Coordinates of N, CA and C in Angstrom, one line a residue:
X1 N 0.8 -1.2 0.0 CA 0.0 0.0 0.0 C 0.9 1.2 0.0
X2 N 0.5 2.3 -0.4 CA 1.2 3.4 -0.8 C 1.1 4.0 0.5
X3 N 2.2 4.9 0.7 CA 2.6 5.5 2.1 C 1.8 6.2 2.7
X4 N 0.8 7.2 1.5 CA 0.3 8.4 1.8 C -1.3 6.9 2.1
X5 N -1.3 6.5 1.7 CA -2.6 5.4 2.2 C -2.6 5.4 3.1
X6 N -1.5 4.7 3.5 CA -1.3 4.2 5.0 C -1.1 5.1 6.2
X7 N -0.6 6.3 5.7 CA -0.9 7.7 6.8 C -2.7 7.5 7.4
X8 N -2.9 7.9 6.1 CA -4.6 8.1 5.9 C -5.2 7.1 6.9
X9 N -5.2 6.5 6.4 CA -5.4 4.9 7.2 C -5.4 4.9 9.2
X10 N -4.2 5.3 9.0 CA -3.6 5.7 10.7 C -4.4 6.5 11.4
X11 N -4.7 8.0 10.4 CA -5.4 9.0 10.7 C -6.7 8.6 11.2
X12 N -7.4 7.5 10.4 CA -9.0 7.5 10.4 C -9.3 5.9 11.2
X13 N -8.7 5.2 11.1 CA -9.1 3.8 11.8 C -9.6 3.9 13.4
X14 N -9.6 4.8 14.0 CA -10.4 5.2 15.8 C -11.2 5.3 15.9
X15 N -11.7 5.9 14.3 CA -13.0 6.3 14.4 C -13.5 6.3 13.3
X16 N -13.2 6.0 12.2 CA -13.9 5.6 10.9 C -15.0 4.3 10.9
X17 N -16.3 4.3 11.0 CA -17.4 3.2 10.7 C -16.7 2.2 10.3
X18 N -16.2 1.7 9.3 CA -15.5 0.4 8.8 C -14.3 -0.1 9.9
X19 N -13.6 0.3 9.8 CA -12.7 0.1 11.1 C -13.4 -0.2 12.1
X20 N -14.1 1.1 12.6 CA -14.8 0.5 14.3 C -15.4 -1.0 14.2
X21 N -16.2 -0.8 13.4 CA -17.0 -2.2 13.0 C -16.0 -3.6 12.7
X22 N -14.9 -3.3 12.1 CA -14.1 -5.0 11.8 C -13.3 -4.9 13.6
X23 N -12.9 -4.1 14.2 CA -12.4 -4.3 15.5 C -13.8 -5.5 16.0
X24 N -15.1 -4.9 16.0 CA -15.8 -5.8 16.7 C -16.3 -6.6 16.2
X25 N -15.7 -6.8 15.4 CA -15.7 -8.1 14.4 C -14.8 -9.2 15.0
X26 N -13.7 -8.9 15.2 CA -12.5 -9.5 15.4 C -12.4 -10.1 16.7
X27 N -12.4 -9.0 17.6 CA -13.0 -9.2 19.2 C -13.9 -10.3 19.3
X28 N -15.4 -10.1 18.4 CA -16.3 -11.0 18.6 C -15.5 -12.6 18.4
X29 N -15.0 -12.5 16.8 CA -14.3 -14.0 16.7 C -13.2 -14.8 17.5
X30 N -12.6 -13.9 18.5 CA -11.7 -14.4 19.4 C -12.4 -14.5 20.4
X31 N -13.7 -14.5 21.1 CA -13.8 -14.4 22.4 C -14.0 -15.9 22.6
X32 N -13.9 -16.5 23.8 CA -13.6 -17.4 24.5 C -12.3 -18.6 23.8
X33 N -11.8 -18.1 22.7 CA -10.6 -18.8 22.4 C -9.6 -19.1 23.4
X34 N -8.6 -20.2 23.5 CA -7.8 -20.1 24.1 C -6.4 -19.2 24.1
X35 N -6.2 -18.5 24.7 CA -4.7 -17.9 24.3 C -3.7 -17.7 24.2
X36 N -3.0 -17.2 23.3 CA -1.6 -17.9 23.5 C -0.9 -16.5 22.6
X37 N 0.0 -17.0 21.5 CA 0.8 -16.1 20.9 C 0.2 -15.9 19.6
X38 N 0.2 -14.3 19.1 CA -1.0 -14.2 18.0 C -0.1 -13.7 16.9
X39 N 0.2 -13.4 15.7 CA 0.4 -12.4 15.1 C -0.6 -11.6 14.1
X40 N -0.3 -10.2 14.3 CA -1.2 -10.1 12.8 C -0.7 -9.3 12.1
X41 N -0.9 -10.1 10.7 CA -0.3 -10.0 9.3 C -0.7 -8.2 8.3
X42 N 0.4 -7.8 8.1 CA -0.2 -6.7 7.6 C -0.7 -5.6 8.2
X43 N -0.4 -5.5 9.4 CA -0.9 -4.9 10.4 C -1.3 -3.2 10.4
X44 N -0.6 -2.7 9.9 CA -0.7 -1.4 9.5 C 0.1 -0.4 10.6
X45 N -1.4 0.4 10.9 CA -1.5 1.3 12.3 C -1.3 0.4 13.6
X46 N -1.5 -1.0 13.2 CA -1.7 -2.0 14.6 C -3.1 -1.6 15.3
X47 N -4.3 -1.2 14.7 CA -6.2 -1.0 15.4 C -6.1 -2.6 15.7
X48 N -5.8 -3.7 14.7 CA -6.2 -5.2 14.7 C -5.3 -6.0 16.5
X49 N -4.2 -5.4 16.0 CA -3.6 -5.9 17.1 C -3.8 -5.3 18.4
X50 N -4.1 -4.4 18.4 CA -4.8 -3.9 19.8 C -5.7 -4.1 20.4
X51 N -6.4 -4.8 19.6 CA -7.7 -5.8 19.8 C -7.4 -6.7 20.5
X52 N -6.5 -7.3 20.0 CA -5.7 -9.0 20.6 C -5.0 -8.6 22.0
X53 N -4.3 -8.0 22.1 CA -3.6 -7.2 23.1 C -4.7 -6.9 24.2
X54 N -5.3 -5.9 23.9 CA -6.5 -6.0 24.4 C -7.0 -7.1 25.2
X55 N -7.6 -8.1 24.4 CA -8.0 -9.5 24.6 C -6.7 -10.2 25.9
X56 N -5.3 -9.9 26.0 CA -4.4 -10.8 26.8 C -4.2 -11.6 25.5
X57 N -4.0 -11.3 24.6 CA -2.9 -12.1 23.9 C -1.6 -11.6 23.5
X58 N -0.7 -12.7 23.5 CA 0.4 -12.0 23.3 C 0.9 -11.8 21.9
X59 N 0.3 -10.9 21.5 CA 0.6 -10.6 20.1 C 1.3 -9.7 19.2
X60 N 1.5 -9.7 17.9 CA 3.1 -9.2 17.3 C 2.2 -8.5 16.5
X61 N 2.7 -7.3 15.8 CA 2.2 -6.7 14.8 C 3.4 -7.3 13.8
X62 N 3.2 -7.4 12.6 CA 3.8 -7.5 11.4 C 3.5 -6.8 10.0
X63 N 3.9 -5.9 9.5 CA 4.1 -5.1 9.0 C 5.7 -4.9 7.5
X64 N 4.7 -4.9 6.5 CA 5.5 -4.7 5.6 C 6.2 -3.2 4.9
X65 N 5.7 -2.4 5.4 CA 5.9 -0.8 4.7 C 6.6 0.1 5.8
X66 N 7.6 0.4 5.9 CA 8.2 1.5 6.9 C 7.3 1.9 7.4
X67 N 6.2 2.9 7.3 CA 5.6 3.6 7.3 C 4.3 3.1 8.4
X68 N 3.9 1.9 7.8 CA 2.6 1.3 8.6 C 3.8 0.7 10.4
X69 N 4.8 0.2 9.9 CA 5.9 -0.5 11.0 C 6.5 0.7 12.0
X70 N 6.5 1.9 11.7 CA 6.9 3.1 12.4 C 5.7 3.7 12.9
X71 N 4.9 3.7 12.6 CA 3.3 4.0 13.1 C 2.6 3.0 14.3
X72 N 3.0 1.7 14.2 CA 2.5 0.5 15.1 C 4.2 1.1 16.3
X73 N 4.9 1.2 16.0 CA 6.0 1.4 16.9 C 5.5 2.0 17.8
X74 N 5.1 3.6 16.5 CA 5.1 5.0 18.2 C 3.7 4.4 18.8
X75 N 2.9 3.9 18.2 CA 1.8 3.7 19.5 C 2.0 2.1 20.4
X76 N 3.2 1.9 20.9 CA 4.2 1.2 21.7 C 3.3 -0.2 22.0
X77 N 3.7 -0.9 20.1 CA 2.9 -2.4 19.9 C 4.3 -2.6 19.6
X78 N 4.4 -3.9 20.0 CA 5.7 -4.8 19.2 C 5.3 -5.7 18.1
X79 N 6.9 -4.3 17.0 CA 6.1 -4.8 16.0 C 7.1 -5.1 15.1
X80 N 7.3 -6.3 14.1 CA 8.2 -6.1 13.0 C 8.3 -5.8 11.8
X81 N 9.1 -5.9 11.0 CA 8.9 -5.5 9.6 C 9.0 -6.6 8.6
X82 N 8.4 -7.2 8.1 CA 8.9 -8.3 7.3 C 7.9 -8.6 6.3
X83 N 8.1 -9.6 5.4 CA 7.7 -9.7 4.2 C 6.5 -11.2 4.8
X84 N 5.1 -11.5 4.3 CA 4.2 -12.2 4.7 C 4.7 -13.7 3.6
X85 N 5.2 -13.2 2.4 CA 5.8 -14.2 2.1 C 6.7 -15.0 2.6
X86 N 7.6 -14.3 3.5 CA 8.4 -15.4 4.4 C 8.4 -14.6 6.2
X87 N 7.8 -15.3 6.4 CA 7.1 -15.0 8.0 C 8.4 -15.5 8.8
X88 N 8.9 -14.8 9.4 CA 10.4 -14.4 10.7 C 9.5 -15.4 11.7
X89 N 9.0 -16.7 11.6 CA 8.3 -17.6 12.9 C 8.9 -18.8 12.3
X90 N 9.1 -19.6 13.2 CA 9.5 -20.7 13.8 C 8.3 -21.9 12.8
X91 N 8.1 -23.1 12.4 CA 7.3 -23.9 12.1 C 6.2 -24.3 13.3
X92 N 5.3 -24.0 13.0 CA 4.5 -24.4 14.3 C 4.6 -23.4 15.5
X93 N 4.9 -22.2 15.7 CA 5.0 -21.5 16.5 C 4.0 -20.6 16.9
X94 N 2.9 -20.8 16.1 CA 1.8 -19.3 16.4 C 0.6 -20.0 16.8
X95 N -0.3 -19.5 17.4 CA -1.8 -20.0 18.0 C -2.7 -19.4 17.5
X96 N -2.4 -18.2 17.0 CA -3.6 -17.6 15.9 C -2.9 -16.5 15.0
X97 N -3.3 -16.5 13.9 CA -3.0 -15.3 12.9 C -4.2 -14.8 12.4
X98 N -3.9 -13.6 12.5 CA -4.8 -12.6 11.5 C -4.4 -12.0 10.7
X99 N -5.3 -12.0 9.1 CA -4.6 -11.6 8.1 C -5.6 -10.4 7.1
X100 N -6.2 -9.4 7.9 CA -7.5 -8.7 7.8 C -6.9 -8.0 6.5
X101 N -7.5 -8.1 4.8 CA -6.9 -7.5 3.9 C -5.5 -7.5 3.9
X102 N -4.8 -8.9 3.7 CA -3.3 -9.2 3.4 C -3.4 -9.6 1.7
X103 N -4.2 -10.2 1.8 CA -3.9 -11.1 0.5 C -3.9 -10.7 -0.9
X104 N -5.3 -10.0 -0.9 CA -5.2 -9.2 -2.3 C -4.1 -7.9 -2.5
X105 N -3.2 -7.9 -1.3 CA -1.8 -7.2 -1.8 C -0.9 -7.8 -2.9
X106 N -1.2 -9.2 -2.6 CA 0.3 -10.3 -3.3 C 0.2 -10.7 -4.3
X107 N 0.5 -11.2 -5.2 CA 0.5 -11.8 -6.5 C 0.7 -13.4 -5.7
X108 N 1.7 -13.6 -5.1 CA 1.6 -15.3 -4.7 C 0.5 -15.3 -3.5
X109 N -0.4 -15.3 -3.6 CA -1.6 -15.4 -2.4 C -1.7 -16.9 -1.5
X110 N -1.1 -17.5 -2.4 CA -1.2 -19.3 -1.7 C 0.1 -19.1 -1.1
X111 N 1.3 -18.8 -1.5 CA 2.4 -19.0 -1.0 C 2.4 -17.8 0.4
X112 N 1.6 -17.4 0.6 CA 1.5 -16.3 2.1 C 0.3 -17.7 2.9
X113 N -0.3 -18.1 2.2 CA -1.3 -19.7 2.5 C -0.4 -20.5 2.7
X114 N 0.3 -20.7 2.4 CA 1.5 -21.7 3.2 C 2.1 -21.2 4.3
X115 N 2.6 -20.1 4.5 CA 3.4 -19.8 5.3 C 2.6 -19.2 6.6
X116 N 1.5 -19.2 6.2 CA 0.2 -18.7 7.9 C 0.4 -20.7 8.4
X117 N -0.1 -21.6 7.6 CA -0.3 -22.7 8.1 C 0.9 -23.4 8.0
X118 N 1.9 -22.9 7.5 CA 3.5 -23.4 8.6 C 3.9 -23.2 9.7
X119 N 3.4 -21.9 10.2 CA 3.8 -21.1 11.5 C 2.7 -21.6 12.7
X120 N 1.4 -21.8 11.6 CA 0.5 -22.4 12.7 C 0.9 -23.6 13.4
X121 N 0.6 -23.6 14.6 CA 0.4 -25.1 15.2 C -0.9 -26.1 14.9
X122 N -0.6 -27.4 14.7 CA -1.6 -27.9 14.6 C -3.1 -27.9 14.4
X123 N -3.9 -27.6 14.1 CA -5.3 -27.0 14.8 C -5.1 -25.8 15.1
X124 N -4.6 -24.7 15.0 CA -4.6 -23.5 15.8 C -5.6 -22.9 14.7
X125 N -5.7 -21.5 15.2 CA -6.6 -20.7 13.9 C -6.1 -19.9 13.4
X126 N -6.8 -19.4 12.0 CA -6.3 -18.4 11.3 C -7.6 -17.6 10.7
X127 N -7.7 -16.3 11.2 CA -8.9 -15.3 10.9 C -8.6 -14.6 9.6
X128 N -9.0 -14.3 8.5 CA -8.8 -13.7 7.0 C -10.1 -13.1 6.5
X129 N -9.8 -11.7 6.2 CA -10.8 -10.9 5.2 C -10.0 -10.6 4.0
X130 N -11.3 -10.6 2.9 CA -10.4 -10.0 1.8 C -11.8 -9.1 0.9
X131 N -11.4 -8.5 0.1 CA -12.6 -7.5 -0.6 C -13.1 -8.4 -1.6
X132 N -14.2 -8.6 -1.4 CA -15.3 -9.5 -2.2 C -15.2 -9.0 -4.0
X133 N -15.7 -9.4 -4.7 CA -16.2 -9.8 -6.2 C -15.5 -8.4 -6.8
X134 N -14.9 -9.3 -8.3 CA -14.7 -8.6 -8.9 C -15.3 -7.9 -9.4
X135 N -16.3 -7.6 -9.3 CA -17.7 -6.5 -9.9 C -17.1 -5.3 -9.4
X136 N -17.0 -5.6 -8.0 CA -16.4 -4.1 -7.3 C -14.8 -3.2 -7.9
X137 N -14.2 -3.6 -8.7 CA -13.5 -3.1 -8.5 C -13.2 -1.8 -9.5
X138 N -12.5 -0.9 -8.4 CA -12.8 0.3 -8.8 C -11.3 1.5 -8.4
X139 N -11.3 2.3 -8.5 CA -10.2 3.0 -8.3 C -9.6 3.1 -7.0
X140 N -10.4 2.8 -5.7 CA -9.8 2.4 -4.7 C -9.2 1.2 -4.4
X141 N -9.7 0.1 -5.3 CA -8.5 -1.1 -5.1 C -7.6 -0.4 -5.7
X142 N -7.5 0.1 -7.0 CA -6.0 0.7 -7.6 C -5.5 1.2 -6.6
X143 N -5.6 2.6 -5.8 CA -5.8 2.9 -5.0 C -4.8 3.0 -3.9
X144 N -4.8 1.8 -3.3 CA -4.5 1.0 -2.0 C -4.0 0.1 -2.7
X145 N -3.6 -0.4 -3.7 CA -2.8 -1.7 -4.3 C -3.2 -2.9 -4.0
X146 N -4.4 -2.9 -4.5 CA -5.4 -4.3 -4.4 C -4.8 -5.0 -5.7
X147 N -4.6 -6.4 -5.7 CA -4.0 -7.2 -7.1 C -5.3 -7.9 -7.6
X148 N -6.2 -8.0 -6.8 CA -7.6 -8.6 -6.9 C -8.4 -8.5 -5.6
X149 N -9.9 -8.8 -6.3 CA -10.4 -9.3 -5.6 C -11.5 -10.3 -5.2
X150 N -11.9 -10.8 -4.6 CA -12.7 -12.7 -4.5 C -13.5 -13.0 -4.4
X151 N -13.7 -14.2 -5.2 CA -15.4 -14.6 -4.4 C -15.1 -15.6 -3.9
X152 N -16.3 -16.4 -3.1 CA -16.1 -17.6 -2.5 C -14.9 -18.6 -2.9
X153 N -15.4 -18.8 -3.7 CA -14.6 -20.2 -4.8 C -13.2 -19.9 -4.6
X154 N -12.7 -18.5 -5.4 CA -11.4 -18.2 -5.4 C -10.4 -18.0 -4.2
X155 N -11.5 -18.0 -3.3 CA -10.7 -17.6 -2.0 C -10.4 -19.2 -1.3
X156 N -11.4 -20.2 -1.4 CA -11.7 -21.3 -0.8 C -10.6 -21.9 -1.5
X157 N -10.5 -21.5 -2.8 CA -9.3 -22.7 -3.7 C -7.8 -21.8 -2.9
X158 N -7.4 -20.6 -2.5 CA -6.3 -20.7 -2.6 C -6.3 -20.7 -1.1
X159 N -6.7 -20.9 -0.1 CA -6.8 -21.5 1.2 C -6.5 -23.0 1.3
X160 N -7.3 -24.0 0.7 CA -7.3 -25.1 0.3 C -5.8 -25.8 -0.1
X161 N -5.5 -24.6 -1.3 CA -4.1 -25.0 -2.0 C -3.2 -24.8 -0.6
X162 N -3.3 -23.9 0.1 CA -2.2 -23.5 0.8 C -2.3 -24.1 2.4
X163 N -3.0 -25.6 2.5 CA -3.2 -26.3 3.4 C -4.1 -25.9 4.2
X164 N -4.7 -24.9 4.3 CA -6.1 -24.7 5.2 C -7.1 -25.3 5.3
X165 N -7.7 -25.8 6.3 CA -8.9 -26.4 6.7 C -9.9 -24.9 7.1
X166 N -11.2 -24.8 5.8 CA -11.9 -23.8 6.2 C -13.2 -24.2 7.1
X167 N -13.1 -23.2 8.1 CA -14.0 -23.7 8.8 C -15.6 -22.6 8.9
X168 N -15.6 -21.7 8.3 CA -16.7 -20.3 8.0 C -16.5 -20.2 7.3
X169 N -16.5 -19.1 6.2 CA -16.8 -18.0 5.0 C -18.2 -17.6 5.3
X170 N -18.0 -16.1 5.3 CA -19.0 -15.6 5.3 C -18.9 -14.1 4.8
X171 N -20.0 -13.2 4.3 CA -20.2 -12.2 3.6 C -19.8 -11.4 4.4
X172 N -19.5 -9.6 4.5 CA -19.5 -8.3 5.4 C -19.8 -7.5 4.8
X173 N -20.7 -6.2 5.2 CA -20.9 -5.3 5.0 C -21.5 -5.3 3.7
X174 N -23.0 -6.0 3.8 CA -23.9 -6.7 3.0 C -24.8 -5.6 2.8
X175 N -25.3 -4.7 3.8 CA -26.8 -4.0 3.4 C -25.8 -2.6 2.6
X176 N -25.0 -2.4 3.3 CA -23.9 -1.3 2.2 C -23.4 -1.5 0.7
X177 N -23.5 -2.5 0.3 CA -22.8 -3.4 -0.5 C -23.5 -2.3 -1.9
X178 N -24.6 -1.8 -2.1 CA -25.3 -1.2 -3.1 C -25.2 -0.1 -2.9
X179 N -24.4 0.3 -1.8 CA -23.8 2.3 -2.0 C -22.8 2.0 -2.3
X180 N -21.9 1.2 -1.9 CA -20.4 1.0 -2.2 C -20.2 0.6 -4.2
X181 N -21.0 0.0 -4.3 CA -21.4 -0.1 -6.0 C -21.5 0.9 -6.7
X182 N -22.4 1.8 -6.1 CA -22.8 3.0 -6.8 C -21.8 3.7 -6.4
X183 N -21.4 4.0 -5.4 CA -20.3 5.0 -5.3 C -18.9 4.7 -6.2
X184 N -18.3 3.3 -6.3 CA -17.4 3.4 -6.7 C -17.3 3.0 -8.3
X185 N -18.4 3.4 -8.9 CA -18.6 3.3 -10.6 C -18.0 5.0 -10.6
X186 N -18.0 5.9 -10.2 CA -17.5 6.9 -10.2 C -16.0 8.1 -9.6
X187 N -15.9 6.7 -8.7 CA -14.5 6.9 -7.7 C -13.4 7.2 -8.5
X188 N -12.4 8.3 -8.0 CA -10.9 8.6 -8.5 C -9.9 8.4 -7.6
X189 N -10.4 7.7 -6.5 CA -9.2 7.7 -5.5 C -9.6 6.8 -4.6
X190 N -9.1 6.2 -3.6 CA -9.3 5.2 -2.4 C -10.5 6.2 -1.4
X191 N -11.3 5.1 -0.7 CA -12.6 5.8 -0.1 C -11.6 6.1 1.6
X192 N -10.5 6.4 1.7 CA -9.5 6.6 2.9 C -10.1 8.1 3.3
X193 N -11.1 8.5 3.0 CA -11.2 10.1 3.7 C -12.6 10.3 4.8
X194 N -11.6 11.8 5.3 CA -12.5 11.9 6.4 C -14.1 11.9 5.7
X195 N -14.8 12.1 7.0 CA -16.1 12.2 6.4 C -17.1 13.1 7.7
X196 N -18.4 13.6 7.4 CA -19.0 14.2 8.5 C -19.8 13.4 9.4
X197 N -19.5 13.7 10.7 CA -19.4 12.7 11.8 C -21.1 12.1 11.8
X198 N -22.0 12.9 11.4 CA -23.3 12.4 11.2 C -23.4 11.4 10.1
X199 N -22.3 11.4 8.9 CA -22.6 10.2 8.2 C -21.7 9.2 8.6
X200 N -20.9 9.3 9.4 CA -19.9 8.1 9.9 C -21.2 7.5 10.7
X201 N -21.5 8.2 12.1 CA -22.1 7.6 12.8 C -23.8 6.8 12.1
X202 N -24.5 7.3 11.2 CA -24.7 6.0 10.3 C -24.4 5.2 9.6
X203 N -23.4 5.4 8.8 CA -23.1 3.7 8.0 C -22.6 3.3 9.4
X204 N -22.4 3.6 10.5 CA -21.5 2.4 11.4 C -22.9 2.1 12.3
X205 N -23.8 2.3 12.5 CA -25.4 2.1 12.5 C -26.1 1.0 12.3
X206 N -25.8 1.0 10.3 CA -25.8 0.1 9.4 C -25.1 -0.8 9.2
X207 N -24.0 -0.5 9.4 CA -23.8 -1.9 9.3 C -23.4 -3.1 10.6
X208 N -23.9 -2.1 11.9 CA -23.8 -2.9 12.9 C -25.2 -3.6 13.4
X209 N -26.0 -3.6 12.1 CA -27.4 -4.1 12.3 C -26.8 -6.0 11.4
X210 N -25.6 -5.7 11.1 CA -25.1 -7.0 10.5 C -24.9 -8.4 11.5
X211 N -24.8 -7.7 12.6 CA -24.3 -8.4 14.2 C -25.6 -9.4 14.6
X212 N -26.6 -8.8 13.8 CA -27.9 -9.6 14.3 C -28.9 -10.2 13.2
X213 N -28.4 -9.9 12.0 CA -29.2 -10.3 10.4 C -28.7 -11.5 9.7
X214 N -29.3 -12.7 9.8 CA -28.8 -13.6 8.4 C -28.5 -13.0 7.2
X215 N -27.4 -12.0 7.1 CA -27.4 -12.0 5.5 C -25.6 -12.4 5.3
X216 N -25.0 -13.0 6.0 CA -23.4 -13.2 5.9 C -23.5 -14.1 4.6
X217 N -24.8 -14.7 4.4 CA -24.9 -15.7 2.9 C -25.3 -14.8 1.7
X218 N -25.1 -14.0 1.9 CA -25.8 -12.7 0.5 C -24.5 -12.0 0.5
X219 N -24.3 -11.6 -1.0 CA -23.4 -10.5 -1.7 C -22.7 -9.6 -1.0
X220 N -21.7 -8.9 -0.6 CA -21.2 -8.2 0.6 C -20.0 -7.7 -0.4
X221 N -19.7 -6.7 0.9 CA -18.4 -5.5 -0.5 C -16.9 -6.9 0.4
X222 N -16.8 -7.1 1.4 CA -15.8 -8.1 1.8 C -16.2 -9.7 2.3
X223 N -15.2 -10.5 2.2 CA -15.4 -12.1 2.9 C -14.7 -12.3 3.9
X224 N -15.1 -13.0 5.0 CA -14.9 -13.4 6.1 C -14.6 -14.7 6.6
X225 N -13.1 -15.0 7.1 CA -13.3 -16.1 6.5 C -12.2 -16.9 8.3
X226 N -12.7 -18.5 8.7 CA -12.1 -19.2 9.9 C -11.7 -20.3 9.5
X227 N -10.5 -20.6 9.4 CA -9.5 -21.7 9.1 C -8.7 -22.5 10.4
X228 N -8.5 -23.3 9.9 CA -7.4 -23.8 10.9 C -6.5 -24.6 10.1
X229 N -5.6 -24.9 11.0 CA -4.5 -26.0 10.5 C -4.6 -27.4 10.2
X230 N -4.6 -28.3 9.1 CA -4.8 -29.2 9.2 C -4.2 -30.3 10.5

């Protein structure tokens, strides 16, 4: 991701609706897990890993961009810099990874799928979002350096390929899914900007009405997805 992204990113993830909303996302999916040693992949600002931290786990930010890895520093997360293609972990050494929007950075997407479920231990888990159907794509994946992005199938095959056992898939930010369409048929830039606090505080409204609606099986702008290690 581009530097000035990842500023942006830093700036608005406290309190930007999408952000607040995947934090309690995340939270929700770890609660009563066992815990142990977490990393999360791509980490950025480190919002994801403060979750886990949060939670009592003992977890690593990892970070590929100066910029996202100097940003997780000053707000005093331990954090490294390294490439998701070859993960600085031990074989079997992690209890959970998170890899919220890693994937459609990489061209080798399976080979970052190998190296989550090398580091995993046995059974342990691995939490992954990525930006749903190629229909959406629009000048903010350019944007933000999206290489793609997935539907079911495509995502399940390179999990699959990359030894994962899937254990969910599921849709996000489903009833939005038809402003984010319409909005970004006309987009010139990444949706990374501020916005007026009355329309933050409803899309994050909206789409926290997702916490309690069957629709994770319907169309959604991202996929959600719980693996483990074979």
């Amino acid at each position: 991701m581009d530097r000035n992204e990842i500023r942006k990113l830093a700036a608005l993830e406290d309190t930007h609706w999408w952000y607040r909303e995947r934090r309690h996302l995340l939270a929700r999916q770890i609660r009563g897990m066992h815990r142990g040693r977490a990393l999360d992949i791509g980490a950025a600002a480190g919002g994801n890993t403060r979750v886990l931290r949060d939670n009592r786990w003992d977890a690593i930010a990892l970070e590929y961009s100066e910029d996202g890895a100097q940003i997780a520093h000053e707000r005093h997360l331990p954090v490294i810099r390294a490439d998701a293609l070859r993960l600085p972990f031990a074989d079997a050494s992690l209890d959970l990874i998170v890899a919220y929007d890693v994937l459609e950075h990489i061209e080798d997407d399976t080979r970052v799928v190998h190296e989550i479920h090398r580091t995993l231990r046995p059974g342990a888990t691995a939490l992954i979002a990525v930006p749903a159907d190629p229909k959406l794509w629009s000048a903010h994946d350019e944007a933000v350096g999206h290489v793609r992005r997935y539907t079911r199938d495509t995502l399940t095959k390179v999990l699959e390929e990359g030894g994962m056992e899937l254990d969910d898939i599921g849709s996000w930010n489903v009833l939005l899914r038809p402003v984010a369409a319409w909005r970004r048929r006309s987009s010139t830039a990444s949706d990374l900007t501020p916005m007026a606090p009355w329309l933050n505080l409803a899309l994050r409204a909206i789409v926290s009405l997702e916490r309690y609606l069957p629709v994770s099986r319907l169309p959604g702008v991202s996929l959600l997805v719980r693996a483990h290690r074979r």
